[in-house]
Amino acid sequence: MHQRSARIRGHLAVILSVMLKYTREWCLCMQLIDYTGIEPTSPCNKCLNVSWNSTPSCTCTINFTLDHPFESNVFMYYGLSNFYQNHRRYVKSRDDSQLNGDNSSLLNPSKECEPYRMSEDKPIAPCGAIANSMFNDTLVLYRIDNETRVPIHLNKKGIAWWTDKNVKFRNPSGDANNLTALFQGTTKPVNWPKPVYMLDSDPDNNGFINEDFIVWMRTAALPTFRKLYRLIERKNNLQPTLEAGQYSLDITYNYPVHSFDGRKRMILSTISWMGGKNPFLGIAYITVGSICFFLGVVLLIIHHKFGNRNTSADIPN
Amino acid sequence: MCAGEEKRVGTRTVLVGHRPVSETDAYVAQKFCDNRIVSSKYTVWNFLPKNLFEQFRRIANFYFLIIFLVQVIVDTPTSPVTSGLPLFFVITVTAIKQGYEDWLRHRADNEVNKSNVFVIENAKQVRKESEKIKVGDIVEVKADETFPCDLIFLASSSPDGTCYVTTASLDGESNFKTHYAVRDTTVLCTHEAIDSLAATIECEQPQPDLYKFVGRINIYRSNQEPIARSLGPENLLLKGSTLKNTKKIYGVAVYTGMETKMALNYQGKSQKRSAVEKSINAFLVVYLCILLSKATVCTTMKYVWQSNPFNDEPWYNEKTKKEKEAFKVLRMFTDFLSFMVLFNFIIPVSMYVTVEMQKFLGSFFISWDKEMYDEEIKEGALVNTSDLNEELGQVEYVFTDKTGTLTENSMEFIECCIDGHKYKESISEVDGPLKYYGKAEKCREELFLRALCLCHTVQIKEGDQVDGLIGHLEHRSTYISSSPDEIALVKGAKKYGFSFLGLENDYMKVKNQNNETERYQLLHILNFDPVRRRMSVIVRTITGKLLLFCKGADSSIFPKVQQDEIQQTKAHVDRNAMDGYRTLCVAFKELSQEEYDQIDKQICEAKMALQDREEKMAKVFEDIEANMHLIGATAVEDKLQEQAAETIEALHAAGMKVWVLTGDKMETAKSTCYACRLFQTNTELLELTTKTVGHSERKEDRLHELLMEYHKRLLQDFPKNRGGHKRSWMLNHEYGLIIDGSTLSLILNPSQDSSSSNYKTIFLQICLKCTAVLCCRMAPLQKAQIVRMVKSTKGSPITLSIGDGANDVSMILEAHVGIGIKGKEGRQASRNSDYAVPKFKHLRKLLLAHGHLYYVRIAHLVQYFFYKNLCFILPQFLYQFFCGFSQQPLYDAAYLTMYNICFTSLPILAYSLLEQHINIETLTSDPQLYMKISDNAMLQWKPFLYWTFLGAFEGLVFFFGVYYLFQNSSLEDNGKVFGNWTFGTIVFTILVFTVTLKLALDTRFWTWMNHFVIWGSLAFYVFFSFFWGGIIWPFLKQQRMYFVFAHMVTSLSTWLAIILLIFISLFPEILLIVFKNVRRKAQEHPLSSCSLKLPAITAFLGVNKSNIQIENQREVGAEGTSRGHPSSPASCLRQHHPYPNYPIHATNQKCPL
């Protein structure tokens, strides 16, 4: 019984893993562009030592080619590495009740936000290290079509968890169209160029419920991480979302990572029913499946050998 | 509160009725404690502080308290709640348990303390609460009431100043004992009279011996010199005993409350600790070292990593002012403490409480066991302590009493011999005609039977009537006595036509063969004592003849009778002894009136003696019982308990060594040992008795010679290289040793000039190499000495003592596990024991099944606890390498807190209560399985390392599996990303499922309860996670878990990863089980036809253990064939025949794949 079930399990695992690998290779495309500018040849090299408040902003453009068309919806991420968003001091440096629109916390943020709690005797909104270090590069994507740059529509809504956007993060209560008044008495985080109520013109994506902000506030598990930046939706069924060809990425380079030896990336990726491209699962399933299969075969042989003897020598003592 | 130190010395003076006796005597009032019995430990006020103090004396609790305090004081990664809550839970559960137990004690105390008693004050009867009695109060006690304190018996309703008392609740003897009032106060049997008594009592300070009391009463009468009378134990009525057959008595309280003999006897029972606890502590130290090294590694790594300034303080993550200002050394220290706190869950906080609950609840299985229920006494097994359950599975030496333990202690009269003629009834017709093998003279015969009818202390107990008629004696009455032998003799005499009708006003009535009632005046009873080993009565016949009848052991009678009479009887006695019967010789002597007068005087004098009364009495008795005439001897069979032999055989086969320690004589004991197969016919007996050593001057030399000879012989048989196989003597030639009390004391206390003081070690070596040891003629203390001697040998083997009588109490208390038989010799043994069973045969199931299971369960429990906490904390440790050693916890605080107390505690508790890896029938029928767990096999370092590696492996799989999964953190089909809390939740989910499923894999015995708690725990985890993440919790500072779990389960990749990682984690286990099954199949047709098929009991012991197991089997198998025994199949049969061929594991073994 055991042998048989082990064998069946082995077969199943192999089939499943092959299937996984296959589907992923077939429909998952990913384009990864490092725009940190460490290499002197990189167009962004000039921006490497940018600081927070440098005006005017340093901009650079990186051209790249897509070899395959991206058929389905494309997800645009930014990735950082060597950035310890999971550092304890960093993780706890936020005030969730302030972010949830609690008026008393707005003016009197939690002590956990130190040293990003008060600035010039005014409470910071949003307080804390996480908010203060929010990613503020601007990425714009163009398709180069016959030497002309056609901007690609990047959707900035729908990148955060629905529950975060609608429940966990809330602007202070009051007139939603007049955020400035709601944030009266607070000041912007030190590193931000603009206060939180000026993050976006859309009142549905402004203040604490700005989706870029919400995405940033979900601290990453590992020092190398990626966060969803924009969505590129497929327009119709006739043509792929991103055709193969020349593209260019315009970067407004504001976010300094060189000081801590970090890297910045822009990632374009399609997603299957299982999420983004991830070789781990496929490989792991294949490995485990093969081992099970191998052991199943071994056990089958043993079983066969002893099973034969079993029938001949099965005399009750 | 009570007696101070200084009061223990000297005597106490009690004023009877608190009346000053004379103006001249300066009387210093002594303060005595009141009559309150306090067995409770706490009061309402001191419960909290005292209980907390006691709980924090436990190392583990103290450790968690420290961790908690660190969390409160230092800024640590987890909130104090995470360790405070489990600690609070553990402390509360323990406190509730102890509080409940104490409440029960309070209630029991109150019942005693608040009961009503009558005290005579100013010639009036005053109703009082028992606790208000003061020393010196005169107390009135009515029939069937228990005495509220220790009383000096002053007067009773019966004019002769006697009363009957039963001490059943003290020592279990249910016969009536006669107590005597002080002679000069017997007339004071009304309130007024007793109130006029002016007297003082001087007595010793309280001491626990129930049977010793020395005192003096001074009675003052107006204008007379005070009369002094001695007081002895017969004047003392003990608290706890009950007044019977007497309307009422007056007594004066001498010892009250905690100073009564009963209270003194129930104090100071030493705590026994089990060997498992020692193992737990050793493992605890290992884990503490792991914890410390983890914290050290992390702290060091942190500072190495931080030496790079952009790691220490990047622009996005600046330190607070306070942090910057702190001293570096202090910071390092705080960091170290923080890491300690972060990893502290590796020490399982709830293990102790689970172990305690397991023991407490588990012990019910013994008392519920229907197989251990005895119809006869309507009682099952009794568990007095639950601390030693698992010790039952580790026993190496069994010390057993003989009488009442191996034997029934229900004596049956078998035969007698009168003047050398044997009288034996035919076996087939119980009440039919008797067969006579030759006949003695009629008058001798009658004399003998009259002697049997008269020479005893048997009483008659009738139905419900107290003072009923004797006419219908045969139908409604039973004989009661403290000695079953006497009943057997009286009953025996009845068969031959002489029946004892009872004692009435000093006249013993005997119905003779012609149905006439003979009356004898009972003059004196010379009581039995173990030194004299005989007892006598002096009676006056109706014709005025004075007769002394004496019965006793042959060795104590023969020197006292005419030498020429001995020969013919001796042959009978010896033969009977060889047959395993208990023999008594009966002698008589006719006394002249002058002789009697002198005897009477001597006895009275001795009885009145103030000092050394017992020695004086003994001497008088010695003188009286001389120059008697031997009439005959009796043989009484002490039947073996049912299945005693099978039980002994099973214990032997289970690798235990059985020692019989008895006070009986050698021949009887030896034959019992043969009867219960302790000695086999092929057992070579080594004797160290007075017979072999001799009585001569040079007996020590002779002893030395014998010892050396035996030692040499045994060493030849057991070559050194077999030392490793501690229990393999089964295959060797068997030796048995017999030693008696006097030789033992010679060995243990050799005379000073003796050159060889190392007798003891040689003796011990001999003993340990013998299969069976019989120690006869043992005093109770010697029994304990032997147990202590074996207990302290190398490797400190686990000992078990089993006995039924008061003489076994010392050895029961001395052994690791003490077992009492709820026998006929009172309840003292079972009260002092750790476990009490109705019969000896129950020992088999108690050890082989219950003990085995308890051990396996608790061992598995302990290992599992360490394992599950290791794989819980290892990912958290590994995570430090990826979060800049910042002490960022991997799991949410709720998970940290609830892992041990909610998610994973109940399945293991249910497992450790219900698991039967081999079912009980197999365990009971195959004693060899017991050897598999000997020497604490499941808690040695090897299985511990196996579990530790398993935990470490699983921890690595959990962490790195999810780590690689998170190389791309967009795992949902809408491209949204997961953060660090999802990472931790995935790891935690895999963890909870894996450790629970691991337990499910280990479970061989599924009950609905296992299903309920295992699947229930998992369901609870899922439910809790949804709930915990489903609400914005107003009291939480951070809403980290908000919808984390819900998002996690919407991601298919996460599902796939969780399933895969659980499978990988359990893969080694599954593999092991599959391989074991394959190998067991392979083992089913090995070379020998009679190999043992052992169920794979040790799925958890790792491969090594089972290797040994298989090899052992091969050895057994090879032994059978390679020696080429002509009777090989037969020998196999002998070894394994009684045991079924385990169809069990087919059903019992769960299909793991």
mmCIF file of N, CA and C in Angstrom, chain A residues 2-3 5 9 52 75 77 83-84 86-89 92 96 112 115-116 133 158 160-161 163 167-168 219-221 223 226 256 259-260 271 273-278 280 284-285 295 299 302 310, chain B residues 77 305 310 315-319 879 882-883 886-888 961 964-965 968 970-972 974-977 979-980 1037-1039 1042-1043 1047 1052-1053 1056 1060 1063 1071 1074 1077-1078 1085 1151-1153:
data_model
loop_
_atom_site.group_PDB
_atom_site.id
_atom_site.type_symbol
_atom_site.label_atom_id
_atom_site.label_comp_id
_atom_site.label_asym_id
_atom_site.label_seq_id
_atom_site.Cartn_x
_atom_site.Cartn_y
_atom_site.Cartn_z
ATOM 1 N N HIS A 2 1.817 1.255 0.918
ATOM 2 C CA HIS A 2 2.654 2.435 1.039
ATOM 3 C C HIS A 2 3.423 2.691 -0.234
ATOM 4 N N GLN A 3 3.945 1.589 -0.748
ATOM 5 C CA GLN A 3 4.760 1.739 -1.943
ATOM 6 C C GLN A 3 3.920 2.301 -3.066
ATOM 7 N N SER A 5 1.180 4.016 -2.953
ATOM 8 C CA SER A 5 0.788 5.422 -2.784
ATOM 9 C C SER A 5 1.990 6.328 -3.000
ATOM 10 N N ARG A 9 2.117 9.190 -5.766
ATOM 11 C CA ARG A 9 2.472 10.544 -5.350
ATOM 12 C C ARG A 9 3.625 11.068 -6.207
ATOM 13 N N TRP A 52 18.078 64.507 -1.656
ATOM 14 C CA TRP A 52 16.627 64.613 -1.588
ATOM 15 C C TRP A 52 16.063 65.891 -2.211
ATOM 16 N N PHE A 75 2.551 44.447 -15.412
ATOM 17 C CA PHE A 75 2.711 45.078 -14.106
ATOM 18 C C PHE A 75 4.089 45.702 -14.031
ATOM 19 N N TYR A 77 6.948 47.310 -11.769
ATOM 20 C CA TYR A 77 7.428 47.366 -10.388
ATOM 21 C C TYR A 77 8.655 48.240 -10.307
ATOM 22 N N PHE A 83 18.118 47.443 0.869
ATOM 23 C CA PHE A 83 17.317 48.424 1.584
ATOM 24 C C PHE A 83 16.564 47.663 2.670
ATOM 25 N N TYR A 84 16.933 47.933 3.907
ATOM 26 C CA TYR A 84 16.386 47.121 4.998
ATOM 27 C C TYR A 84 15.056 47.685 5.479
ATOM 28 N N ASN A 86 12.905 45.849 6.522
ATOM 29 C CA ASN A 86 12.478 44.968 7.592
ATOM 30 C C ASN A 86 13.302 45.163 8.864
ATOM 31 N N HIS A 87 14.059 46.253 8.911
ATOM 32 C CA HIS A 87 14.795 46.546 10.125
ATOM 33 C C HIS A 87 13.800 46.895 11.218
ATOM 34 N N ARG A 88 14.072 46.402 12.445
ATOM 35 C CA ARG A 88 13.070 46.558 13.496
ATOM 36 C C ARG A 88 12.743 48.024 13.769
ATOM 37 N N ARG A 89 13.809 48.826 13.809
ATOM 38 C CA ARG A 89 13.594 50.238 14.111
ATOM 39 C C ARG A 89 12.715 50.875 13.036
ATOM 40 N N LYS A 92 8.741 49.413 12.940
ATOM 41 C CA LYS A 92 7.801 49.898 13.939
ATOM 42 C C LYS A 92 7.628 51.414 13.887
ATOM 43 N N ASP A 96 -0.189 53.606 12.973
ATOM 44 C CA ASP A 96 -1.312 53.100 12.201
ATOM 45 C C ASP A 96 -2.610 53.824 12.514
ATOM 46 N N GLU A 112 6.503 55.773 18.737
ATOM 47 C CA GLU A 112 7.245 54.851 17.879
ATOM 48 C C GLU A 112 7.826 55.578 16.667
ATOM 49 N N PRO A 115 12.783 59.087 15.370
ATOM 50 C CA PRO A 115 12.908 60.546 15.461
ATOM 51 C C PRO A 115 12.191 61.288 14.339
ATOM 52 N N TYR A 116 11.190 60.678 13.751
ATOM 53 C CA TYR A 116 10.466 61.332 12.666
ATOM 54 C C TYR A 116 9.057 61.684 13.139
ATOM 55 N N SER A 133 10.774 57.921 4.244
ATOM 56 C CA SER A 133 11.688 57.450 3.197
ATOM 57 C C SER A 133 10.932 56.937 1.975
ATOM 58 N N GLY A 158 -5.213 50.817 -8.160
ATOM 59 C CA GLY A 158 -5.354 49.354 -8.172
ATOM 60 C C GLY A 158 -4.057 48.641 -7.892
ATOM 61 N N ALA A 160 -2.618 48.846 -4.713
ATOM 62 C CA ALA A 160 -2.549 48.517 -3.276
ATOM 63 C C ALA A 160 -3.634 47.512 -2.932
ATOM 64 N N TRP A 161 -3.468 46.849 -1.781
ATOM 65 C CA TRP A 161 -4.507 45.918 -1.325
ATOM 66 C C TRP A 161 -5.798 46.703 -1.124
ATOM 67 N N THR A 163 -8.170 46.210 0.963
ATOM 68 C CA THR A 163 -8.467 46.454 2.375
ATOM 69 C C THR A 163 -7.621 47.588 2.925
ATOM 70 N N VAL A 167 -9.898 50.458 4.139
ATOM 71 C CA VAL A 167 -10.157 50.333 5.572
ATOM 72 C C VAL A 167 -8.982 50.804 6.420
ATOM 73 N N LYS A 168 -7.808 50.240 6.126
ATOM 74 C CA LYS A 168 -6.686 50.485 7.018
ATOM 75 C C LYS A 168 -6.168 51.915 6.901
ATOM 76 N N THR A 219 5.741 47.044 4.572
ATOM 77 C CA THR A 219 7.184 46.821 4.612
ATOM 78 C C THR A 219 7.526 45.469 4.009
ATOM 79 N N ALA A 220 8.622 45.460 3.281
ATOM 80 C CA ALA A 220 9.026 44.251 2.576
ATOM 81 C C ALA A 220 9.668 43.262 3.533
ATOM 82 N N ALA A 221 9.649 41.977 3.120
ATOM 83 C CA ALA A 221 10.153 40.929 3.995
ATOM 84 C C ALA A 221 11.662 40.828 3.956
ATOM 85 N N PRO A 223 15.643 42.356 2.325
ATOM 86 C CA PRO A 223 16.292 43.605 1.935
ATOM 87 C C PRO A 223 16.286 43.860 0.430
ATOM 88 N N ARG A 226 10.674 44.229 -4.312
ATOM 89 C CA ARG A 226 10.055 44.998 -5.377
ATOM 90 C C ARG A 226 8.674 45.414 -4.926
ATOM 91 N N PRO A 256 17.975 58.598 -3.429
ATOM 92 C CA PRO A 256 19.383 58.216 -3.341
ATOM 93 C C PRO A 256 19.551 56.829 -2.720
ATOM 94 N N SER A 259 24.314 55.769 -1.209
ATOM 95 C CA SER A 259 24.963 55.924 0.094
ATOM 96 C C SER A 259 24.931 54.625 0.892
ATOM 97 N N PHE A 260 23.947 53.779 0.671
ATOM 98 C CA PHE A 260 23.950 52.506 1.387
ATOM 99 C C PHE A 260 24.173 51.343 0.436
ATOM 100 N N ILE A 271 1.688 38.420 -15.346
ATOM 101 C CA ILE A 271 1.353 37.617 -14.179
ATOM 102 C C ILE A 271 0.466 36.476 -14.621
ATOM 103 N N TRP A 273 -1.885 32.936 -13.275
ATOM 104 C CA TRP A 273 -2.826 32.690 -12.194
ATOM 105 C C TRP A 273 -2.097 32.442 -10.878
ATOM 106 N N MET A 274 -0.778 32.271 -10.939
ATOM 107 C CA MET A 274 -0.064 32.011 -9.707
ATOM 108 C C MET A 274 0.786 33.189 -9.268
ATOM 109 N N GLY A 275 0.628 34.328 -9.917
ATOM 110 C CA GLY A 275 1.472 35.433 -9.527
ATOM 111 C C GLY A 275 2.636 35.581 -10.481
ATOM 112 N N GLY A 276 3.604 36.353 -10.073
ATOM 113 C CA GLY A 276 4.726 36.678 -10.939
ATOM 114 C C GLY A 276 5.648 35.506 -11.178
ATOM 115 N N LYS A 277 6.604 35.742 -12.056
ATOM 116 C CA LYS A 277 7.531 34.678 -12.400
ATOM 117 C C LYS A 277 8.369 34.301 -11.186
ATOM 118 N N ASN A 278 8.377 33.033 -10.894
ATOM 119 C CA ASN A 278 9.082 32.586 -9.697
ATOM 120 C C ASN A 278 9.585 31.178 -9.945
ATOM 121 N N PHE A 280 11.252 29.222 -8.198
ATOM 122 C CA PHE A 280 11.438 28.344 -7.046
ATOM 123 C C PHE A 280 10.448 27.189 -7.024
ATOM 124 N N ALA A 284 11.410 23.294 -7.249
ATOM 125 C CA ALA A 284 11.221 22.502 -6.043
ATOM 126 C C ALA A 284 10.281 21.342 -6.311
ATOM 127 N N TYR A 285 9.197 21.623 -7.032
ATOM 128 C CA TYR A 285 8.263 20.523 -7.311
ATOM 129 C C TYR A 285 8.902 19.459 -8.171
ATOM 130 N N LEU A 295 12.188 6.966 -5.440
ATOM 131 C CA LEU A 295 11.979 6.127 -4.268
ATOM 132 C C LEU A 295 10.830 5.155 -4.497
ATOM 133 N N LEU A 299 11.116 1.248 -4.083
ATOM 134 C CA LEU A 299 10.227 0.506 -3.195
ATOM 135 C C LEU A 299 9.418 -0.532 -3.958
ATOM 136 N N ILE A 302 11.638 -3.480 -4.357
ATOM 137 C CA ILE A 302 11.745 -4.213 -3.097
ATOM 138 C C ILE A 302 10.455 -4.962 -2.817
ATOM 139 N N ASN A 310 6.848 -13.447 -0.190
ATOM 140 C CA ASN A 310 5.789 -13.405 0.811
ATOM 141 C C ASN A 310 4.728 -14.463 0.536
ATOM 142 N N PRO B 77 12.151 43.433 21.220
ATOM 143 C CA PRO B 77 11.379 43.303 19.982
ATOM 144 C C PRO B 77 9.944 42.868 20.213
ATOM 145 N N TRP B 305 28.249 43.638 11.420
ATOM 146 C CA TRP B 305 27.480 44.180 10.307
ATOM 147 C C TRP B 305 27.351 45.698 10.415
ATOM 148 N N PHE B 310 26.852 52.726 6.733
ATOM 149 C CA PHE B 310 25.552 52.832 6.058
ATOM 150 C C PHE B 310 24.628 51.685 6.439
ATOM 151 N N TRP B 315 20.336 56.669 5.749
ATOM 152 C CA TRP B 315 19.580 57.935 5.846
ATOM 153 C C TRP B 315 18.096 57.718 6.069
ATOM 154 N N TYR B 316 17.589 56.568 5.614
ATOM 155 C CA TYR B 316 16.147 56.365 5.729
ATOM 156 C C TYR B 316 15.749 55.839 7.101
ATOM 157 N N ASN B 317 16.723 55.553 7.925
ATOM 158 C CA ASN B 317 16.390 54.872 9.169
ATOM 159 C C ASN B 317 17.292 55.369 10.278
ATOM 160 N N GLU B 318 17.077 56.608 10.678
ATOM 161 C CA GLU B 318 17.958 57.180 11.684
ATOM 162 C C GLU B 318 17.576 56.711 13.075
ATOM 163 N N LYS B 319 18.614 56.742 13.941
ATOM 164 C CA LYS B 319 18.370 56.315 15.320
ATOM 165 C C LYS B 319 17.738 57.451 16.104
ATOM 166 N N TYR B 879 16.034 34.600 10.290
ATOM 167 C CA TYR B 879 15.535 35.861 9.757
ATOM 168 C C TYR B 879 16.425 37.026 10.172
ATOM 169 N N PHE B 882 18.712 38.395 7.711
ATOM 170 C CA PHE B 882 18.159 39.128 6.584
ATOM 171 C C PHE B 882 17.474 40.421 6.999
ATOM 172 N N CYS B 883 17.544 40.739 8.261
ATOM 173 C CA CYS B 883 16.941 42.007 8.660
ATOM 174 C C CYS B 883 17.959 42.841 9.437
ATOM 175 N N SER B 886 18.393 43.070 13.559
ATOM 176 C CA SER B 886 17.740 44.149 14.287
ATOM 177 C C SER B 886 16.709 43.625 15.266
ATOM 178 N N GLN B 887 16.700 42.307 15.514
ATOM 179 C CA GLN B 887 15.737 41.675 16.421
ATOM 180 C C GLN B 887 14.309 41.803 15.928
ATOM 181 N N GLN B 888 14.168 41.960 14.627
ATOM 182 C CA GLN B 888 12.811 42.028 14.105
ATOM 183 C C GLN B 888 12.166 40.647 14.221
ATOM 184 N N GLY B 961 12.564 27.762 2.347
ATOM 185 C CA GLY B 961 11.502 27.557 1.370
ATOM 186 C C GLY B 961 10.767 28.852 1.108
ATOM 187 N N TYR B 964 12.972 31.539 -0.616
ATOM 188 C CA TYR B 964 13.087 31.457 -2.066
ATOM 189 C C TYR B 964 11.778 31.809 -2.750
ATOM 190 N N LEU B 965 10.698 31.472 -2.094
ATOM 191 C CA LEU B 965 9.402 31.856 -2.643
ATOM 192 C C LEU B 965 9.304 33.373 -2.751
ATOM 193 N N ASN B 968 10.386 36.565 -5.470
ATOM 194 C CA ASN B 968 9.431 37.424 -6.151
ATOM 195 C C ASN B 968 8.220 37.530 -5.253
ATOM 196 N N SER B 970 5.519 39.173 -5.515
ATOM 197 C CA SER B 970 4.164 39.354 -6.039
ATOM 198 C C SER B 970 3.590 37.979 -6.315
ATOM 199 N N LEU B 971 2.885 37.475 -5.341
ATOM 200 C CA LEU B 971 2.415 36.106 -5.424
ATOM 201 C C LEU B 971 0.929 36.015 -5.723
ATOM 202 N N GLU B 972 0.294 37.160 -5.779
ATOM 203 C CA GLU B 972 -1.122 37.123 -6.102
ATOM 204 C C GLU B 972 -1.306 37.292 -7.595
ATOM 205 N N ASN B 974 -3.039 39.375 -9.018
ATOM 206 C CA ASN B 974 -3.225 40.756 -9.439
ATOM 207 C C ASN B 974 -1.944 41.568 -9.292
ATOM 208 N N GLY B 975 -0.848 40.841 -9.075
ATOM 209 C CA GLY B 975 0.454 41.497 -9.086
ATOM 210 C C GLY B 975 0.800 42.246 -7.838
ATOM 211 N N LYS B 976 -0.098 42.262 -6.853
ATOM 212 C CA LYS B 976 0.211 43.002 -5.633
ATOM 213 C C LYS B 976 1.207 42.219 -4.790
ATOM 214 N N VAL B 977 1.946 42.963 -3.978
ATOM 215 C CA VAL B 977 3.064 42.299 -3.297
ATOM 216 C C VAL B 977 2.741 42.046 -1.828
ATOM 217 N N GLY B 979 4.235 41.619 2.139
ATOM 218 C CA GLY B 979 5.277 42.220 2.970
ATOM 219 C C GLY B 979 5.845 41.235 3.972
ATOM 220 N N ASN B 980 6.532 41.787 4.950
ATOM 221 C CA ASN B 980 7.234 40.911 5.888
ATOM 222 C C ASN B 980 6.272 40.123 6.768
ATOM 223 N N LYS B 1037 -1.294 48.985 18.783
ATOM 224 C CA LYS B 1037 -0.631 50.152 18.249
ATOM 225 C C LYS B 1037 -0.469 50.023 16.741
ATOM 226 N N GLN B 1038 -0.218 48.782 16.309
ATOM 227 C CA GLN B 1038 -0.004 48.576 14.881
ATOM 228 C C GLN B 1038 -0.955 47.518 14.364
ATOM 229 N N GLN B 1039 -1.478 47.768 13.214
ATOM 230 C CA GLN B 1039 -2.404 46.813 12.615
ATOM 231 C C GLN B 1039 -1.657 45.985 11.582
ATOM 232 N N TYR B 1042 -3.499 43.064 9.588
ATOM 233 C CA TYR B 1042 -4.794 43.323 8.991
ATOM 234 C C TYR B 1042 -4.902 42.706 7.599
ATOM 235 N N PHE B 1043 -5.765 41.713 7.486
ATOM 236 C CA PHE B 1043 -6.038 40.985 6.235
ATOM 237 C C PHE B 1043 -4.828 40.279 5.636
ATOM 238 N N HIS B 1047 -5.289 37.596 2.583
ATOM 239 C CA HIS B 1047 -4.591 37.775 1.309
ATOM 240 C C HIS B 1047 -3.723 36.585 0.988
ATOM 241 N N LEU B 1052 -2.473 31.451 -4.948
ATOM 242 C CA LEU B 1052 -2.309 30.038 -5.250
ATOM 243 C C LEU B 1052 -0.884 29.561 -5.033
ATOM 244 N N SER B 1053 0.065 30.430 -5.398
ATOM 245 C CA SER B 1053 1.464 30.013 -5.216
ATOM 246 C C SER B 1053 1.743 29.719 -3.762
ATOM 247 N N LEU B 1056 0.528 26.341 -2.980
ATOM 248 C CA LEU B 1056 1.430 25.308 -3.502
ATOM 249 C C LEU B 1056 2.692 25.224 -2.660
ATOM 250 N N LEU B 1060 3.920 22.047 -0.498
ATOM 251 C CA LEU B 1060 5.228 21.468 -0.819
ATOM 252 C C LEU B 1060 6.131 21.448 0.403
ATOM 253 N N PHE B 1063 5.219 18.957 2.955
ATOM 254 C CA PHE B 1063 5.591 17.626 2.495
ATOM 255 C C PHE B 1063 7.086 17.392 2.670
ATOM 256 N N LEU B 1071 9.526 8.771 4.978
ATOM 257 C CA LEU B 1071 10.511 7.838 4.445
ATOM 258 C C LEU B 1071 10.839 6.774 5.472
ATOM 259 N N VAL B 1074 8.037 4.307 5.812
ATOM 260 C CA VAL B 1074 7.959 3.412 4.667
ATOM 261 C C VAL B 1074 9.062 2.371 4.741
ATOM 262 N N ASN B 1077 8.376 -0.233 7.311
ATOM 263 C CA ASN B 1077 7.378 -1.209 6.880
ATOM 264 C C ASN B 1077 8.001 -2.221 5.944
ATOM 265 N N VAL B 1078 8.831 -1.713 5.034
ATOM 266 C CA VAL B 1078 9.470 -2.615 4.092
ATOM 267 C C VAL B 1078 10.338 -3.600 4.844
ATOM 268 N N HIS B 1085 10.051 -13.153 7.051
ATOM 269 C CA HIS B 1085 10.507 -14.494 6.705
ATOM 270 C C HIS B 1085 12.009 -14.550 6.876
ATOM 271 N N CYS B 1151 -1.582 3.455 8.346
ATOM 272 C CA CYS B 1151 -0.936 3.504 7.044
ATOM 273 C C CYS B 1151 -0.402 4.911 6.832
ATOM 274 N N PRO B 1152 0.897 5.057 6.806
ATOM 275 C CA PRO B 1152 1.433 6.415 6.807
ATOM 276 C C PRO B 1152 1.389 7.078 5.446
ATOM 277 N N LEU B 1153 1.286 6.314 4.404
ATOM 278 C CA LEU B 1153 1.328 6.966 3.093
ATOM 279 C C LEU B 1153 -0.004 6.856 2.382
#
